[in-house]
mmCIF file of C-alpha atoms in Angstrom:
data_model
loop_
_atom_site.group_PDB
_atom_site.id
_atom_site.type_symbol
_atom_site.label_atom_id
_atom_site.label_comp_id
_atom_site.label_asym_id
_atom_site.label_seq_id
_atom_site.Cartn_x
_atom_site.Cartn_y
_atom_site.Cartn_z
ATOM 1 C CA UNK A 1 -34.551 -16.638 -6.356
ATOM 2 C CA UNK A 2 -31.887 -15.628 -8.846
ATOM 3 C CA UNK A 3 -30.472 -18.371 -11.047
ATOM 4 C CA UNK A 4 -26.936 -18.720 -12.277
ATOM 5 C CA UNK A 5 -26.417 -19.160 -16.020
ATOM 6 C CA UNK A 6 -24.374 -22.149 -17.155
ATOM 7 C CA UNK A 7 -21.010 -21.001 -18.530
ATOM 8 C CA UNK A 8 -18.016 -22.789 -19.981
ATOM 9 C CA UNK A 9 -14.365 -21.950 -19.512
ATOM 10 C CA UNK A 10 -12.740 -21.687 -22.906
ATOM 11 C CA UNK A 11 -9.659 -23.759 -23.527
ATOM 12 C CA UNK A 12 -7.149 -23.300 -26.340
ATOM 13 C CA UNK A 13 -5.530 -26.622 -25.473
ATOM 14 C CA UNK A 14 -2.198 -24.855 -24.897
ATOM 15 C CA UNK A 15 -0.726 -24.226 -21.454
ATOM 16 C CA UNK A 16 1.764 -21.793 -19.965
ATOM 17 C CA UNK A 17 3.552 -22.951 -16.840
ATOM 18 C CA UNK A 18 5.174 -20.416 -14.538
ATOM 19 C CA UNK A 19 8.305 -20.978 -12.442
ATOM 20 C CA UNK A 20 6.059 -21.242 -9.383
ATOM 21 C CA UNK A 21 4.281 -24.220 -10.934
ATOM 22 C CA UNK A 22 1.058 -22.319 -11.653
ATOM 23 C CA UNK A 23 -0.514 -23.269 -14.996
ATOM 24 C CA UNK A 24 -2.759 -21.068 -17.170
ATOM 25 C CA UNK A 25 -4.164 -21.209 -20.672
ATOM 26 C CA UNK A 26 -1.849 -19.217 -22.956
ATOM 27 C CA UNK A 27 -2.609 -15.644 -24.040
ATOM 28 C CA UNK A 28 -1.924 -16.512 -27.679
ATOM 29 C CA UNK A 29 -4.395 -14.702 -29.909
ATOM 30 C CA UNK A 30 -5.982 -12.812 -26.994
ATOM 31 C CA UNK A 31 -6.156 -9.042 -27.153
ATOM 32 C CA UNK A 32 -4.012 -7.204 -24.571
ATOM 33 C CA UNK A 33 -6.418 -4.703 -23.062
ATOM 34 C CA UNK A 34 -4.084 -4.298 -20.112
ATOM 35 C CA UNK A 35 -1.776 -2.399 -22.464
ATOM 36 C CA UNK A 36 -4.650 -0.172 -23.616
ATOM 37 C CA UNK A 37 -5.574 0.677 -19.999
ATOM 38 C CA UNK A 38 -2.396 2.686 -19.426
ATOM 39 C CA UNK A 39 -2.945 6.437 -19.362
ATOM 40 C CA UNK A 40 -6.079 8.497 -18.679
ATOM 41 C CA UNK A 41 -7.858 8.391 -22.048
ATOM 42 C CA UNK A 42 -9.141 4.804 -21.966
ATOM 43 C CA UNK A 43 -10.879 5.248 -18.614
ATOM 44 C CA UNK A 44 -12.447 8.584 -19.567
ATOM 45 C CA UNK A 45 -14.308 6.891 -22.429
ATOM 46 C CA UNK A 46 -16.715 5.420 -19.866
ATOM 47 C CA UNK A 47 -17.612 8.570 -17.913
ATOM 48 C CA UNK A 48 -21.374 9.015 -17.880
ATOM 49 C CA UNK A 49 -22.016 5.500 -19.185
ATOM 50 C CA UNK A 50 -24.166 2.979 -17.256
ATOM 51 C CA UNK A 51 -20.985 1.013 -16.491
ATOM 52 C CA UNK A 52 -19.112 4.174 -15.405
ATOM 53 C CA UNK A 53 -19.001 3.348 -11.661
ATOM 54 C CA UNK A 54 -17.795 -0.161 -12.399
ATOM 55 C CA UNK A 55 -15.083 1.153 -14.702
ATOM 56 C CA UNK A 56 -13.972 3.788 -12.174
ATOM 57 C CA UNK A 57 -13.727 1.109 -9.463
ATOM 58 C CA UNK A 58 -11.705 -1.062 -11.849
ATOM 59 C CA UNK A 59 -9.465 1.877 -12.748
ATOM 60 C CA UNK A 60 -8.790 2.628 -9.088
ATOM 61 C CA UNK A 61 -7.797 -0.992 -8.472
ATOM 62 C CA UNK A 62 -5.731 -1.198 -11.653
ATOM 63 C CA UNK A 63 -3.796 1.956 -10.852
ATOM 64 C CA UNK A 64 -3.481 1.607 -7.070
ATOM 65 C CA UNK A 65 -4.149 -2.011 -6.163
ATOM 66 C CA UNK A 66 -5.579 -2.922 -2.828
ATOM 67 C CA UNK A 67 -8.118 -5.398 -1.566
ATOM 68 C CA UNK A 68 -10.629 -2.662 -0.710
ATOM 69 C CA UNK A 69 -10.566 -1.425 -4.301
ATOM 70 C CA UNK A 70 -10.848 -4.993 -5.619
ATOM 71 C CA UNK A 71 -13.910 -5.606 -3.438
ATOM 72 C CA UNK A 72 -15.483 -2.392 -4.772
ATOM 73 C CA UNK A 73 -15.185 -3.766 -8.319
ATOM 74 C CA UNK A 74 -17.225 -6.812 -7.274
ATOM 75 C CA UNK A 75 -19.899 -4.645 -5.599
ATOM 76 C CA UNK A 76 -20.129 -2.452 -8.701
ATOM 77 C CA UNK A 77 -20.472 -5.549 -10.905
ATOM 78 C CA UNK A 78 -23.459 -6.645 -8.811
ATOM 79 C CA UNK A 79 -24.985 -3.157 -9.088
ATOM 80 C CA UNK A 80 -24.370 -3.114 -12.837
ATOM 81 C CA UNK A 81 -26.105 -6.471 -13.279
ATOM 82 C CA UNK A 82 -28.765 -5.728 -10.661
ATOM 83 C CA UNK A 83 -27.998 -8.985 -8.842
ATOM 84 C CA UNK A 84 -26.851 -9.762 -5.327
ATOM 85 C CA UNK A 85 -23.138 -10.074 -4.646
ATOM 86 C CA UNK A 86 -23.834 -13.712 -3.735
ATOM 87 C CA UNK A 87 -24.818 -14.412 -7.353
ATOM 88 C CA UNK A 88 -21.382 -13.158 -8.429
ATOM 89 C CA UNK A 89 -19.795 -15.327 -5.706
ATOM 90 C CA UNK A 90 -21.767 -18.394 -6.881
ATOM 91 C CA UNK A 91 -20.569 -17.812 -10.431
ATOM 92 C CA UNK A 92 -17.012 -17.460 -9.133
ATOM 93 C CA UNK A 93 -17.385 -20.753 -7.250
ATOM 94 C CA UNK A 94 -18.540 -22.408 -10.481
ATOM 95 C CA UNK A 95 -15.507 -20.970 -12.302
ATOM 96 C CA UNK A 96 -13.249 -22.334 -9.551
ATOM 97 C CA UNK A 97 -14.857 -25.770 -9.931
ATOM 98 C CA UNK A 98 -14.174 -25.747 -13.680
ATOM 99 C CA UNK A 99 -10.616 -24.499 -13.071
ATOM 100 C CA UNK A 100 -9.959 -27.298 -10.575
ATOM 101 C CA UNK A 101 -10.956 -29.811 -13.235
ATOM 102 C CA UNK A 102 -8.907 -28.089 -15.949
ATOM 103 C CA UNK A 103 -5.724 -27.220 -13.998
ATOM 104 C CA UNK A 104 -6.033 -28.882 -10.522
ATOM 105 C CA UNK A 105 -7.381 -27.577 -7.242
ATOM 106 C CA UNK A 106 -5.754 -24.387 -5.980
ATOM 107 C CA UNK A 107 -3.392 -24.249 -8.976
ATOM 108 C CA UNK A 108 -3.667 -20.457 -8.965
ATOM 109 C CA UNK A 109 -2.289 -20.352 -5.418
ATOM 110 C CA UNK A 110 1.084 -21.516 -6.751
ATOM 111 C CA UNK A 111 1.469 -18.046 -8.254
ATOM 112 C CA UNK A 112 4.205 -16.128 -6.498
ATOM 113 C CA UNK A 113 6.102 -13.863 -8.864
ATOM 114 C CA UNK A 114 5.889 -10.720 -10.919
ATOM 115 C CA UNK A 115 5.083 -12.714 -14.097
ATOM 116 C CA UNK A 116 1.999 -14.254 -12.517
ATOM 117 C CA UNK A 117 0.946 -10.884 -11.074
ATOM 118 C CA UNK A 118 1.161 -9.278 -14.517
ATOM 119 C CA UNK A 119 -0.757 -12.184 -16.044
ATOM 120 C CA UNK A 120 -3.615 -11.826 -13.548
ATOM 121 C CA UNK A 121 -3.792 -8.089 -14.299
ATOM 122 C CA UNK A 122 -3.724 -8.682 -18.042
ATOM 123 C CA UNK A 123 -6.501 -11.243 -17.854
ATOM 124 C CA UNK A 124 -8.497 -8.936 -15.542
ATOM 125 C CA UNK A 125 -8.368 -6.193 -18.186
ATOM 126 C CA UNK A 126 -9.433 -8.482 -21.024
ATOM 127 C CA UNK A 127 -12.323 -10.022 -19.081
ATOM 128 C CA UNK A 128 -13.498 -6.620 -17.790
ATOM 129 C CA UNK A 129 -13.820 -5.378 -21.367
ATOM 130 C CA UNK A 130 -15.682 -8.541 -22.390
ATOM 131 C CA UNK A 131 -17.933 -8.266 -19.329
ATOM 132 C CA UNK A 132 -18.834 -4.621 -20.056
ATOM 133 C CA UNK A 133 -19.559 -5.557 -23.676
ATOM 134 C CA UNK A 134 -22.020 -8.193 -22.454
ATOM 135 C CA UNK A 135 -20.135 -11.108 -23.988
ATOM 136 C CA UNK A 136 -21.450 -14.435 -22.696
ATOM 137 C CA UNK A 137 -19.168 -16.966 -24.358
ATOM 138 C CA UNK A 138 -17.581 -17.380 -20.902
ATOM 139 C CA UNK A 139 -18.501 -16.005 -17.482
ATOM 140 C CA UNK A 140 -16.390 -12.875 -17.823
ATOM 141 C CA UNK A 141 -17.777 -11.461 -14.573
ATOM 142 C CA UNK A 142 -16.496 -14.461 -12.615
ATOM 143 C CA UNK A 143 -13.203 -14.218 -14.520
ATOM 144 C CA UNK A 144 -12.871 -10.573 -13.413
ATOM 145 C CA UNK A 145 -13.386 -11.730 -9.810
ATOM 146 C CA UNK A 146 -10.840 -14.552 -10.257
ATOM 147 C CA UNK A 147 -8.148 -12.306 -11.691
ATOM 148 C CA UNK A 148 -8.696 -9.600 -9.053
ATOM 149 C CA UNK A 149 -8.345 -12.246 -6.364
ATOM 150 C CA UNK A 150 -5.260 -13.788 -7.972
ATOM 151 C CA UNK A 151 -3.506 -10.447 -8.412
ATOM 152 C CA UNK A 152 -4.237 -9.485 -4.800
ATOM 153 C CA UNK A 153 -2.948 -12.860 -3.594
ATOM 154 C CA UNK A 154 0.332 -12.532 -5.486
ATOM 155 C CA UNK A 155 0.733 -8.862 -4.545
ATOM 156 C CA UNK A 156 0.422 -9.704 -0.837
ATOM 157 C CA UNK A 157 3.010 -12.465 -1.187
ATOM 158 C CA UNK A 158 5.383 -10.197 -3.123
ATOM 159 C CA UNK A 159 5.008 -7.534 -0.426
ATOM 160 C CA UNK A 160 5.949 -10.037 2.283
ATOM 161 C CA UNK A 161 9.118 -11.009 0.406
ATOM 162 C CA UNK A 162 10.099 -7.586 -0.316
#
């Protein structure tokens, strides 16, 4: 049986509250990989690499959006790690437990606007880079899942309004 590593969720101690009421840790001092992802060059750096399929799935979601593309990122993460998708889901559940303690249950579901959508995408980009680099200071794989899910949630709500 596969075991899930114990992770922490980093906390700067500073909070950003959105008009919707959603609360996140600030992005102060965090690199903005979402800005580096624009254009074709960044993505082409990973062609032929072991993480290439994962990166292409992430690129497709980042450029086009869509739940199907987001789900493909999760499947490619599992392939990349050689674990079952359920291991990724268990890690995501652990992240959600820590987030409920830190921010309150379902805080992320308060997100409803363009600012929150952009924030989910920005955090997705940063955590994807950290995940591919094998950083283990946080569960970056679960954070990728979280930010994909959050962006999809907000996008669906924006589409209904719009």
